[in-house]
Coordinates of C-alpha atoms and ligand atoms in Angstrom, one line a residue:
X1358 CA 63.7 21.6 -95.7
X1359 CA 64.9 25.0 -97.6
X1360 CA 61.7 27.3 -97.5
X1361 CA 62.1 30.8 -98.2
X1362 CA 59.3 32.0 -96.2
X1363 CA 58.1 36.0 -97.1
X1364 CA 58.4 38.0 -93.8
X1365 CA 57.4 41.8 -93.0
X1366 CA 59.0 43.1 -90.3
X1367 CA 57.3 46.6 -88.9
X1368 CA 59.3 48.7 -87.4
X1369 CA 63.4 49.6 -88.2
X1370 CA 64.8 50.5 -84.6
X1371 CA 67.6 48.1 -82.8
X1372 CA 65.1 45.1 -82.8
X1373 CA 63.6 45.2 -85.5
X1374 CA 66.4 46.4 -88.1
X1375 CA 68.3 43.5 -86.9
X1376 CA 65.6 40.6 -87.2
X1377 CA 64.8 41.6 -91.0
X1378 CA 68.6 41.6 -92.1
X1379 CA 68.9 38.5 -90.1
X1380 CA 66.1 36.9 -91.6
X1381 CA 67.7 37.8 -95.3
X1382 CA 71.1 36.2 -93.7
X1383 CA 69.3 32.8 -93.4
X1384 CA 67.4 32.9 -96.4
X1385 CA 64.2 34.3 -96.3
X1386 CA 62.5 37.5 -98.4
X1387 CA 62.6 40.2 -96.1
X1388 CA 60.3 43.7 -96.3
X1389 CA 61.2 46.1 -93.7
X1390 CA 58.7 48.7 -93.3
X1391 CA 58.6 51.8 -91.0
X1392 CA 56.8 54.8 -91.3
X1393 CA 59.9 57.2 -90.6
X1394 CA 59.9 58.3 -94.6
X1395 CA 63.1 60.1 -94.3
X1396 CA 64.6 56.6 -92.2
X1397 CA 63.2 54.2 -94.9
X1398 CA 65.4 56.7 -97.7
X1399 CA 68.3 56.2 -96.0
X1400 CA 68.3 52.5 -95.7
X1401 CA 67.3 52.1 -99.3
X1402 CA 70.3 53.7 -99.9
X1403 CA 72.5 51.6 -97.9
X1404 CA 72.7 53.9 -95.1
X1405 CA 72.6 52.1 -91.0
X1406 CA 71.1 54.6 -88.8
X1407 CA 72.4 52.5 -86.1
X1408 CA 76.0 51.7 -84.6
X1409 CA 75.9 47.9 -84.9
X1410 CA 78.7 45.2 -85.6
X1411 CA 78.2 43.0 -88.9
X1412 CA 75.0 45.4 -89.7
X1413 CA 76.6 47.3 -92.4
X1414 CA 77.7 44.2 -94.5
X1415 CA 74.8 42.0 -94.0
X1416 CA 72.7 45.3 -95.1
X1417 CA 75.1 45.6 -98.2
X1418 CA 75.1 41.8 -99.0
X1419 CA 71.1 40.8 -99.0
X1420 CA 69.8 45.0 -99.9
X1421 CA 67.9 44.9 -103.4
X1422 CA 68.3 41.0 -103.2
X1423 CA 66.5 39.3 -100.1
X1424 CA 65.8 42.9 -98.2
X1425 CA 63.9 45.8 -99.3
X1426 CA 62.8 49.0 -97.8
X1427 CA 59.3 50.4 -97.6
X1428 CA 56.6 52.7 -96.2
X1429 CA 53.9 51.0 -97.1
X1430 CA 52.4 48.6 -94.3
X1431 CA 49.8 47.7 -96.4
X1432 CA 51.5 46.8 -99.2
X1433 CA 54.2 44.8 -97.0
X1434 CA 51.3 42.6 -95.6
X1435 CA 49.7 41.5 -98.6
X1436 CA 52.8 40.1 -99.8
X1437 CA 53.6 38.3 -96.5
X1438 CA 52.9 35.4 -94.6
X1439 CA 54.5 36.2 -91.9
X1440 CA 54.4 40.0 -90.3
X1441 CA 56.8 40.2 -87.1
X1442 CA 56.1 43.4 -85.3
X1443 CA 58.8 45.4 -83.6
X1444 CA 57.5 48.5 -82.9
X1445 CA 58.8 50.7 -79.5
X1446 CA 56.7 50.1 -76.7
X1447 CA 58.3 53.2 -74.7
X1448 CA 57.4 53.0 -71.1
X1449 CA 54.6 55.4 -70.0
X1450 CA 53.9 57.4 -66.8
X1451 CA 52.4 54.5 -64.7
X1452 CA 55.6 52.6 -65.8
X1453 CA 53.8 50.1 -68.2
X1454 CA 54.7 49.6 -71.5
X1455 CA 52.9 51.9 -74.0
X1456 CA 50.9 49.4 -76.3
X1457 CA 49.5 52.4 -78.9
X1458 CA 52.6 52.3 -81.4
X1459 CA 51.4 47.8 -81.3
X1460 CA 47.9 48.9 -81.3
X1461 CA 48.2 51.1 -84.3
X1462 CA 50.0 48.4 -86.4
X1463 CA 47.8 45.9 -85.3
X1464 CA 44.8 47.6 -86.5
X1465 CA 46.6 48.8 -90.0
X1466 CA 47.9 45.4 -90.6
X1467 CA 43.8 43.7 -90.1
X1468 CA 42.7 46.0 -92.7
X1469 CA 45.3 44.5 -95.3
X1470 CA 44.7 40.7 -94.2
X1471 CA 43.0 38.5 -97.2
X1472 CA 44.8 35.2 -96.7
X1473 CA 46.3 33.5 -93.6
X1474 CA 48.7 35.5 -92.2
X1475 CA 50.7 35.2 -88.8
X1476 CA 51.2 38.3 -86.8
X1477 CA 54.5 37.8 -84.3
X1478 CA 54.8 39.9 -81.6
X1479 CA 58.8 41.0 -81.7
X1480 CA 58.5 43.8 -79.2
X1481 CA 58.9 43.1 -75.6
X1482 CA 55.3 43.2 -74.6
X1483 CA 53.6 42.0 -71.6
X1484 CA 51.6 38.9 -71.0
X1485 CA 48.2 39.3 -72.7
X1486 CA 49.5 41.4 -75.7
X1487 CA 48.8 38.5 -78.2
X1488 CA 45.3 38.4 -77.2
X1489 CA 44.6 42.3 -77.5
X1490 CA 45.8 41.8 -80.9
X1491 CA 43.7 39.3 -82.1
X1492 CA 40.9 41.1 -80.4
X1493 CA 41.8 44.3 -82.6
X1494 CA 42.3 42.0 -85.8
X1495 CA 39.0 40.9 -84.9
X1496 CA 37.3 44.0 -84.4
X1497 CA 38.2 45.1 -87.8
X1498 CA 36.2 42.3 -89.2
X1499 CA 39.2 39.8 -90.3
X1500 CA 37.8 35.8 -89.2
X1501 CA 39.7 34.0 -87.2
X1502 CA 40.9 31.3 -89.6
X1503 CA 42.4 34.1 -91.6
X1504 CA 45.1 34.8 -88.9
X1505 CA 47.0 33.5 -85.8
X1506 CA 48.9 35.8 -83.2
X1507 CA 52.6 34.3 -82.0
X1508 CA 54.7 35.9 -79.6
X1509 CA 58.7 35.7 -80.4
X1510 CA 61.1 37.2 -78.0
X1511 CA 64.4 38.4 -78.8
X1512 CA 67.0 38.1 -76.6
X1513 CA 69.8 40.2 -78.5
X1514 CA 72.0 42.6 -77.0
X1515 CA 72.9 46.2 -78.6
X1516 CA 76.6 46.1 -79.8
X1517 CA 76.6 42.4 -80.7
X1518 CA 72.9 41.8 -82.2
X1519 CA 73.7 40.4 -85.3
X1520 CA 75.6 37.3 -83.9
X1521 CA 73.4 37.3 -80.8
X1522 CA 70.4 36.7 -83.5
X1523 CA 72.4 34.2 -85.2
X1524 CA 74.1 32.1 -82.5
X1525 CA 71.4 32.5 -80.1
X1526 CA 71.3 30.6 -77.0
X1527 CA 67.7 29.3 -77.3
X1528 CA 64.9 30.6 -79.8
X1529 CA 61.4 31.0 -78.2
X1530 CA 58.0 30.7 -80.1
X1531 CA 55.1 31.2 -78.4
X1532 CA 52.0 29.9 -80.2
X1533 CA 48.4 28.5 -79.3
X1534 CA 48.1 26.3 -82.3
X1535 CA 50.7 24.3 -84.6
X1536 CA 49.4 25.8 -87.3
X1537 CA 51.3 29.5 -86.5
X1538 CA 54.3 26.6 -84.8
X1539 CA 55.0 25.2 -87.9
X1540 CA 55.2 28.3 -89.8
X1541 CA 57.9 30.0 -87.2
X1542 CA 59.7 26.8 -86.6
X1543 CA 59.7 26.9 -90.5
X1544 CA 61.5 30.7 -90.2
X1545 CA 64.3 29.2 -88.1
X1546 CA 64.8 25.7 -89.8
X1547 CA 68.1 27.5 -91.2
X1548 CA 68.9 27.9 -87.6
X1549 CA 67.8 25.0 -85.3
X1550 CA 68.9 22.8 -88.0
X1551 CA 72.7 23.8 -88.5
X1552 CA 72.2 24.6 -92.2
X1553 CA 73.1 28.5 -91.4
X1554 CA 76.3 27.5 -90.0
X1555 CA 77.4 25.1 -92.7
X1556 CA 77.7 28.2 -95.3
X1557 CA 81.4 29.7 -96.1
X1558 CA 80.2 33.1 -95.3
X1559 CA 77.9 32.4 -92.4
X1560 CA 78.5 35.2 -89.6
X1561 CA 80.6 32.9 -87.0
X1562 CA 79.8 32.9 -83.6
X1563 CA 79.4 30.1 -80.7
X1564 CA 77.0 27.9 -82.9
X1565 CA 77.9 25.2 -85.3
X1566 CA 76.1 22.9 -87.0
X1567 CA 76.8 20.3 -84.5
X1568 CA 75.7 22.5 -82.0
X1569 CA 72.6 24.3 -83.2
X1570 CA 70.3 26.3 -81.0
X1571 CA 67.7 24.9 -79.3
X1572 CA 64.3 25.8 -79.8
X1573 CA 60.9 26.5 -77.3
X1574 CA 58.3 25.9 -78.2
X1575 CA 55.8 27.0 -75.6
X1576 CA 52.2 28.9 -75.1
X1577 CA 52.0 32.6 -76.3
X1578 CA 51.9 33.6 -72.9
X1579 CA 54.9 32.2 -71.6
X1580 CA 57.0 33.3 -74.4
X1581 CA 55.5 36.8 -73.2
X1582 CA 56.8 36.2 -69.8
X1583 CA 59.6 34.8 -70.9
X1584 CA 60.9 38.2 -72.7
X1585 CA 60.0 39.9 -69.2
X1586 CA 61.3 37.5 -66.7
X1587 CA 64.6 37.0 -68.4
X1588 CA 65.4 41.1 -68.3
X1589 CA 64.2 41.7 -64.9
X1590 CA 66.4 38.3 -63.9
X1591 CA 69.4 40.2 -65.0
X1592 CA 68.9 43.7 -64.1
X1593 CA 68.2 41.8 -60.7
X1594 CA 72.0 39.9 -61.4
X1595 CA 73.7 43.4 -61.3
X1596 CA 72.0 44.6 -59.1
X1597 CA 72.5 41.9 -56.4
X1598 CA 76.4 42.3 -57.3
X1599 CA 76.8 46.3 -57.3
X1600 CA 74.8 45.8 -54.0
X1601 CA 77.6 43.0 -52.9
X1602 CA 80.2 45.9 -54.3
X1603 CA 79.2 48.5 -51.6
X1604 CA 79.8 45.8 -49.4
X1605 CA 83.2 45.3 -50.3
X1606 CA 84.2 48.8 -50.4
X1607 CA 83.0 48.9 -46.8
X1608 CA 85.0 45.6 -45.9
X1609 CA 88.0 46.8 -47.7
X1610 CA 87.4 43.3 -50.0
X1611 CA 87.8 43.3 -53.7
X1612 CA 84.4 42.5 -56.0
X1613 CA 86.2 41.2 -59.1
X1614 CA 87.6 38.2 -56.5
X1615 CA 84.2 37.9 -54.8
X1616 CA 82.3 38.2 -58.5
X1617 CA 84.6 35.3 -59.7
X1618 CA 83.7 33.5 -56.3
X1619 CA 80.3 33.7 -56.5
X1620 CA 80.4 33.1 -60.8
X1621 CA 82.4 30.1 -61.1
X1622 CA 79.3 28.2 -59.0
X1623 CA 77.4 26.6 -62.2
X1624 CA 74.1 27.2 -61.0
X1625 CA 74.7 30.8 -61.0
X1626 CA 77.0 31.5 -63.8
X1627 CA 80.0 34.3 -64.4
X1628 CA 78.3 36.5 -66.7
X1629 CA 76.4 39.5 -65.4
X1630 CA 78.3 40.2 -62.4
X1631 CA 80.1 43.2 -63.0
X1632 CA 80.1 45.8 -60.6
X1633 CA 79.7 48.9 -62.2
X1634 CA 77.5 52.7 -62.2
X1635 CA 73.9 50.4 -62.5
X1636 CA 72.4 49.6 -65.7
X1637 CA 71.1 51.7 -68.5
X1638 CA 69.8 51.4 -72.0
X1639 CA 66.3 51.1 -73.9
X1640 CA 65.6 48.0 -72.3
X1641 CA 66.8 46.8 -68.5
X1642 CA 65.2 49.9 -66.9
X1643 CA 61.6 50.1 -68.9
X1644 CA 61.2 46.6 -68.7
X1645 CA 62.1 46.1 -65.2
X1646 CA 59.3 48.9 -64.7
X1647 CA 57.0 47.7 -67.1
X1648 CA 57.0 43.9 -65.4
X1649 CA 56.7 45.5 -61.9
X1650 CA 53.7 47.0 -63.3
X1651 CA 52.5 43.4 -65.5
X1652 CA 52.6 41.9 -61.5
X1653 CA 50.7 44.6 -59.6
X1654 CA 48.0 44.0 -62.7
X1655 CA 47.8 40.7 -61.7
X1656 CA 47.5 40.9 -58.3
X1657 CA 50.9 39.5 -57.7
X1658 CA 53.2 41.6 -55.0
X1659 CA 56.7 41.5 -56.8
X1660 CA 58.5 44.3 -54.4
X1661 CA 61.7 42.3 -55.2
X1662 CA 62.0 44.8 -58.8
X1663 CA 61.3 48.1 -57.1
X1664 CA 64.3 47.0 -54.6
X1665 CA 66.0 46.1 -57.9
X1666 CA 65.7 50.0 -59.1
X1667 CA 65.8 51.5 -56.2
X1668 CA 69.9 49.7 -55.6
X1669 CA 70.9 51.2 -59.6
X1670 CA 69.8 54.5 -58.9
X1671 CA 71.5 54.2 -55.8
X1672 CA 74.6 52.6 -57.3
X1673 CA 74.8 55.9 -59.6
X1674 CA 74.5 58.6 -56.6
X1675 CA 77.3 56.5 -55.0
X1676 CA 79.2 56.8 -57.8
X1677 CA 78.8 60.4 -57.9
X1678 CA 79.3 60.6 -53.8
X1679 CA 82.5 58.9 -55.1
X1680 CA 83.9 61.4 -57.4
X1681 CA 83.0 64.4 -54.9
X1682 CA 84.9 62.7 -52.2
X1683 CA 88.2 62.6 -55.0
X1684 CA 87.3 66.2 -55.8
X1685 CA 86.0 67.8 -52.5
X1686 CA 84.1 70.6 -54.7
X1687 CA 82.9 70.6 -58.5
X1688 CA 82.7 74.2 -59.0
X1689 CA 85.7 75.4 -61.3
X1690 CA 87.0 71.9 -61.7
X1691 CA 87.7 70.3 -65.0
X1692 CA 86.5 66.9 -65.2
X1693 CA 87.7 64.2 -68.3
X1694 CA 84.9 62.2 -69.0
X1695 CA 85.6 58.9 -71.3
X1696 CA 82.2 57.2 -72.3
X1697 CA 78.4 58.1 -72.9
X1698 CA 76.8 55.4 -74.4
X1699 CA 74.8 53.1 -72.2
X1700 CA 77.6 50.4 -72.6
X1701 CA 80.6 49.8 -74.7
X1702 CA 80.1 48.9 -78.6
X1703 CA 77.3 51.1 -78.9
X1704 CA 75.5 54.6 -79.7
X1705 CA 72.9 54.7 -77.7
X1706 CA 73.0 56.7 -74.9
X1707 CA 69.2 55.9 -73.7
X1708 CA 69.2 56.1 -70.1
X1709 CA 72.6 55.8 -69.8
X1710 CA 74.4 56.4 -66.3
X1711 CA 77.2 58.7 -68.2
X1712 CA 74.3 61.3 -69.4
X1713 CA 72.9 61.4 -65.7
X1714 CA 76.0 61.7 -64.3
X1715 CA 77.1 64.1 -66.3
X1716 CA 74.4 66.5 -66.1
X1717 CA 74.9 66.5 -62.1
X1718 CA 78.4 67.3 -62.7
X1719 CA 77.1 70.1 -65.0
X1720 CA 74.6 71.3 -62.4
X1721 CA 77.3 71.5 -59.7
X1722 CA 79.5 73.7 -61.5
X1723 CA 81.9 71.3 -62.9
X1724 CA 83.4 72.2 -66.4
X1725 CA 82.9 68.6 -68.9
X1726 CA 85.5 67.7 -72.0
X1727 CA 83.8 64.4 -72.7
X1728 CA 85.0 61.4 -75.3
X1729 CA 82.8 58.8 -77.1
X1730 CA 84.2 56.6 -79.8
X1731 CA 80.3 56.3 -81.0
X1732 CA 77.7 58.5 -79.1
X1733 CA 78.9 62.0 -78.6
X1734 CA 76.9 62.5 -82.2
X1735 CA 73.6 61.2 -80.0
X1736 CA 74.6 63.0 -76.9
X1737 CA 74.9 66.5 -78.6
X1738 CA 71.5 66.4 -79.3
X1739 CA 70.6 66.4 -75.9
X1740 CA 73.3 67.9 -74.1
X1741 CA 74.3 70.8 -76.8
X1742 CA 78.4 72.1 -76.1
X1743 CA 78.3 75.2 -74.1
X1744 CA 80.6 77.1 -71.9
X1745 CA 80.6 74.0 -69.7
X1746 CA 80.6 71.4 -71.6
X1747 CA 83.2 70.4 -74.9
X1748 CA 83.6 66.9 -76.5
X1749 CA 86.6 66.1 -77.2
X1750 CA 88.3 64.5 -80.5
X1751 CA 90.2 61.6 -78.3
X1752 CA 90.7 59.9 -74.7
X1753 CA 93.7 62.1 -74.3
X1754 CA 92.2 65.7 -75.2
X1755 CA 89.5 64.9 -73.0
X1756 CA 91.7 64.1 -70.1
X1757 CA 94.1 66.8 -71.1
X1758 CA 94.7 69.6 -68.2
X1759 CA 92.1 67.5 -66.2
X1760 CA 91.6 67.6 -62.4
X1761 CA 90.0 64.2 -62.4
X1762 CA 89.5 61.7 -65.3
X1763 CA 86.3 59.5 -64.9
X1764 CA 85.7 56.7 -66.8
X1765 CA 81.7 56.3 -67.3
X1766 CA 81.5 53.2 -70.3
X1767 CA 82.9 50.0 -70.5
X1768 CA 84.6 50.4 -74.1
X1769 CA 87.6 48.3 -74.8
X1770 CA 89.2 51.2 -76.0
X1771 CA 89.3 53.1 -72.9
X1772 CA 91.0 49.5 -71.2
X1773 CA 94.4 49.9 -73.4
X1774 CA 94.7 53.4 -73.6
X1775 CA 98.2 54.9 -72.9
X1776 CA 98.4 55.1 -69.2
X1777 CA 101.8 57.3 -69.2
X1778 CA 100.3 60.1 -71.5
X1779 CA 97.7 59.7 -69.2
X1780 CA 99.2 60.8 -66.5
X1781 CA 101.3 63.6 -68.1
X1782 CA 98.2 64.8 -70.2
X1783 CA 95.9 65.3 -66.5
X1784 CA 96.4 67.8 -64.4
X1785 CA 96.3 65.6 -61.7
X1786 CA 96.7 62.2 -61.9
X1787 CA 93.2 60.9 -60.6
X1788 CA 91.0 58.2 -61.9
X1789 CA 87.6 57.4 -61.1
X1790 CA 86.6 54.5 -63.3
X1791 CA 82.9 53.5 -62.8
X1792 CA 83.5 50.4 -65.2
X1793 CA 86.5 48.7 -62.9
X1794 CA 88.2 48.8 -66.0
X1795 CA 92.0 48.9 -64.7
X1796 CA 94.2 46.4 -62.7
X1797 CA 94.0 48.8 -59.5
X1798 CA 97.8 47.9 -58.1
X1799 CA 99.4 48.3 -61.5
X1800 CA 97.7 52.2 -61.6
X1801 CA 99.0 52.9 -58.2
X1802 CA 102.3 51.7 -59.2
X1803 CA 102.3 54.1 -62.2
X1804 CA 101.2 57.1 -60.2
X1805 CA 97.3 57.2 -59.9
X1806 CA 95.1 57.7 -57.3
X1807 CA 92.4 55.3 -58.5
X1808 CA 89.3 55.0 -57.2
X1809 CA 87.0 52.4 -58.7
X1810 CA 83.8 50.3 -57.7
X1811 CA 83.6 47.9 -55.0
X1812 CA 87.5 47.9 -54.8
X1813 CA 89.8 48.8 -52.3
X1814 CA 91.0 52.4 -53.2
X1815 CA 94.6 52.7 -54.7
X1816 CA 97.2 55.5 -53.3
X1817 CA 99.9 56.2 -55.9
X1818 CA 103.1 55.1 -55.0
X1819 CA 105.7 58.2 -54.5
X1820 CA 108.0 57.8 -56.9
X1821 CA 105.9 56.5 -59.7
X1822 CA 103.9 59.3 -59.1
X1823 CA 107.3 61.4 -59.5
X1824 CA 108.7 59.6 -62.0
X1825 CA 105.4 59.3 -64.6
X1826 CA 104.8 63.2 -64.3
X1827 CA 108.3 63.8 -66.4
X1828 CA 107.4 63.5 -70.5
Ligands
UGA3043 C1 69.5 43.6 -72.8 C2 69.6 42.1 -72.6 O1 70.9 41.7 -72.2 C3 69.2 41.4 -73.9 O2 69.2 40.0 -73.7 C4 67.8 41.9 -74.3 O3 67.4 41.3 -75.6 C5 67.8 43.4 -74.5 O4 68.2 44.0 -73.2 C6 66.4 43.8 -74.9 O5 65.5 43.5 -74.2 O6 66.3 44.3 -76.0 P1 71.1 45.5 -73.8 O7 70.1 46.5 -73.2 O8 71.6 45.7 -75.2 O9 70.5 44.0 -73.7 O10 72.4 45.6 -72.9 P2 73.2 44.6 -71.8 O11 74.4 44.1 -72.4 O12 72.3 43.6 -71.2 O13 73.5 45.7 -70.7 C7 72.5 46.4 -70.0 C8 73.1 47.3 -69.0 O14 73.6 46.6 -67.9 C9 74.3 48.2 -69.5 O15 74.2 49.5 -68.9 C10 75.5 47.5 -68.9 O16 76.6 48.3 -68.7 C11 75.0 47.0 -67.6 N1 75.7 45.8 -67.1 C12 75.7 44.6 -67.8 C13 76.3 45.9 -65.9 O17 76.4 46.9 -65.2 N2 77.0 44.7 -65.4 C14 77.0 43.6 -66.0 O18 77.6 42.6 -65.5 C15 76.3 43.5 -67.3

C-alpha cells in the first residue's frame, strides 16, 4: 500500500504544527490551517514560530510541496478526507478542559462537509468529546453517513516531537466503525509498516523497519482515556519520586541511587524518575486537572491526582524553602538564575517552575540576572526587565558577581558548563540546582556548596574552595 491520503490539520500550536509536517514527512498532502492570520504568514514564509528539533528542515523540505499554509477552514475541508483537529483546549476555572476553541471548529468544519469526511480529535480531550462532536456535526444538518468522528492521541513530547511522532512507541486510533479504522490505519501505513524507515532521509530514531510501531486499535473512548490516563500516570511517576526525594533528604540517602533502585525493576521502568522542582508545561498540570475533573463527572472519586498536585506544588515551595535556607534573606541579594523554560530543549515557559520561582524571588526582594538558551524571548513578555530583574547574554554573566547561582531547567548546556569560571565569576561559590544536574562530591571537591534535590547536601572542601577562587 502507498496512499497519499489528503489531511487538514486545524490548528498550528506544538501539537498540531508537528502532526501536519509529520504527515508531509510520510507522504501524505498536508493543509495546515489556523486562524492566527499573521501566524499562517509566517509559516508560508518558512518561518517556525516554535523552538523544535528537526521542525525547521522538515518545514523547509515538504513547504510548497506536500504542506501548505491557510486561513481558510472551509476551504481546507472540502479538499480533505481526513480533518485532524488540534486546537488548545486551555483548562478553565472548574479545572476542565475548555471545549469552545473544539466546539467552534467542529461546527465550522459541518458546514463545509459534502462528501465523507473523518473528523480526528488530535487535542487531548476528555472521554465523550467524540460524541459532542458528531452531535454538533449533526445539529448543523450534515447525515450521518457523511462523516465519522475518531479520536487520535498524541503522545509527543515538546523538544523532541518530531522523532517522538515518528518513532512512536505505540499509535492509538480510536474509532466506532472500520470504516474511519481503515482510513487512519491507512494515514500510518508508512509507519506501522516500516516503509518510513526504509528511506535514505527518513528522520532516525529508535524505529526501523524491522521494528515498526505498533498500532491500537481500540473504541473512541478509550483512545480518549487513553491520552488522559497516560499524563496523569506520569505526572503521578514524578510525583511519587520527588515525594521519595524529601525522603531522602531527611534520611541523609541519595535519590539518583534510590531512582536507579526502584527504575531498573522492569515493571516499573527508569524513565520518569527524576527528582527535580515538580513538573510544568502546557500539558502535565491541565491535564492532570482536567482528568481529576473527567472522574468527579463520572461519579468516580480519583483523590489520588489532587495528592498528585498538591506534592509538585509542594515540591516547588521546598525548593524555594531550600534556597532561603542557602541565603538566609533575599532582600539585596543577587541571585544567577540558569533556565526558564518548562524543561530543557524548549521555549516554552508555560507553567514552568523557573517563572514561579522567580517571581517569589522577585517579590522577596531578590535582585534576578537570568539565562535561557531558548525562552528568555517568551519570558520577557511576561516578566518585562526592570530594576530587579536582567537577562543575561550567557551562563557566566548571569552567575557573574552572584550570591547564589540556581539552576531552575534541565538543559544539557547548563551540565558541561565551566565549573572553574564558575566559581571565580560568583560572588560566592553556591549552587542550588533544582535539576540534580551535577555529580554532588566532584562540586564540593572544586569549592561549592551545593545543594540539590533529594541529595545529601555537599560542604566545599577548604582548599578547593581556596584554590578555585584564584583566576
Ligand atoms: C508530556 C508527555 O510526556 C507527552 O507524552 C505528552 O504527549 C505531552 O505531555 C502532551 O500531552 O502534549 P511534555 O509536556 O512535552 O510532554 O514534557 P515532559 O517531557 O513530559 O515533561 C513534563 C514536565 O515533567 C517537565 O517540567 C519536566 O521537567 C518534568 N519531569 C519529567 C520531571 O520533573 N521528572 C522527570 O523524570 C520527567
Amino acid at each position: 500500500m502507498n496512499e497519499k491520503i489528503t489531511i487538514a490539520v486545524v490548528g498550528s500550536g506544538y501539537v498540531g504544527l508537528v502532526a501536519a509536517v509529520c504527515f508531509a514527512e510520510i507522504g501524505h498532502q498536508v493543509i495546515c490551517v489556523d486562524n492566527d492570520e499573521s501566524k499562517i504568514a509566517a509559516l508560508m514564509n518558512g518561518q517556525v514560530p516554535i523552538y523544535e528539533e528537526c521542525l525547521p528542515e522538515l518545514l523547509a523540505r515538504h513547504r510548497n510541496t506536500l504542506i501548505e499554509f491557510t486561513t481558510d477552514l472551509h476551504d481546507a475541508t472540502r479538499r480533505s478526507q481526513a480533518i485532524f483537529v488540534a486546537v488548545g483546549t486551555p483548562q478553565s476555572q472548574t479545572g476542565s478542559a475548555d471545549l469552545s476553541y473544539v466546539d467552534a471548529v467542529a461546527s465550522q468544519i459541518a458546514r463545509s462537509i459534502t462528501e465523507y469526511k473523518i473528523i480526528v480529535e488530535k487535542s487531548t480531550v476528555p472521554v465523550y468529546t467524540n460524541e459532542w462532536i458528531s452531535r454538533v456535526i449533526e445539529r448543523n444538518g450534515v447525515p450521518r453517513e457523511l462523516f465519522d468522528v475518531a479520536s487520535n492521541p498524541e503522545f509527543l513530547r515538546e523538544g523532541t516531537a518530531v522523532v517522538d511522532f515518528l518513532h512512536p512507541d505505540r499509535i492509538v486510533i480510536g474509532v466506532d466503525n472500520d470504516r474511519a479504522g481503515k482510513l487512519l490505519r491507512a494515514i500510518y501505513e508508512p509507519l506501522t509498516s516500516g516503509r518510513y524507515y526504509q528511506a535514505v532521509d527518513a528522520v532516525p530514531g529508535a524505529r526501523s523497519a524491522s521494528e515498526a510501531p505498533p498500532l491500537l486499535q481500540t473504541s473512541t473512548k478509550a483512545a480518549e482515556l487513553i491520552k488522559h490516563a497516560s499524563n496523569a500516570f506520569l505526572a503521578m511517576k514524578i510525583s511519587f519520586i520527588n515525594v521519595v526525594s524529601n525522603l531522602c533528604e531527611a534520611a541523609g540517602a541519595d535519590v539518583e541511587e534510590v531512582s536507579r533502585g526502584i527504575g531498573s525493576d522492569e515493571r516499573i521502568g527508569p524513565k520518569f524518575l527524576k527528582a527535580g522542582i515538580g513538573y510544568g508545561g502546557s500539558c502535565f498540570p491541565k491535564d492532570v486537572a482536567a482528568f481529576r475533573y473527567v472522574a468527579e463527572q463520572l461519579g468516580v472519586d480519583f483523590g489520588l491526582l489532587r495528592e498528585v498536585e498538591n506534592i509538585n506544588a509542594e515540591q516547588k515551595r521546598r525548593f524555594f524553602l531550600k534556597v532561603r535556607s542557602a541565603l538566609w534573606t533575599f532582600r539585596g541579594k543577587k541571585l544567577g538564575v540558569l533556565g526558564l523554560a518548562f524543561k530543557g530543549g524548549t521555549d516554552d515557559i508555560r507553567e514552568s517552575p523557573a517563572i514561579d520561582l522567580i517571581s517569589q524571588f522577585l517579590k522577596e526582594g531578590a535582585i534576578v540576572s537570568a539565562y535561557d538558551p531558548a525562552a528568555m524571548e517568551r519570558t520577557k513578555q511576561i516578566l518585562p526587565p526592570s530594576g530587579t530583574l536582567s537577562y543575561a547574554k550567557d551562563a557566566y554573566e548571569a552567575a557573574s558577581d552572584a550570591d547564589a547561582l540556581l539552576i531552575l531547567t534541565d538543559w544539557q548546556e547548563f551540565a558541561e558548563l565551566d565549573l572553574d569560571r564558575l566559581h571565580y565569576t560568583l560572588r560566592y561559590p553556591i549552587i542550588v540546582d533544582g535539576r540534580n544536574l551535577f555529580d554532588r562530591t566532584a562540586m564540593a571537591q572544586r569549592g561549592f556548596t551545593y545543594l540539590s534535590v533529594g541529595r545529601p547536601g555537599g560542604t566545599p572542601q577548604k582548599d578547593a574552595a581556596l584554590s578555585h577562587k584564584l583566576p
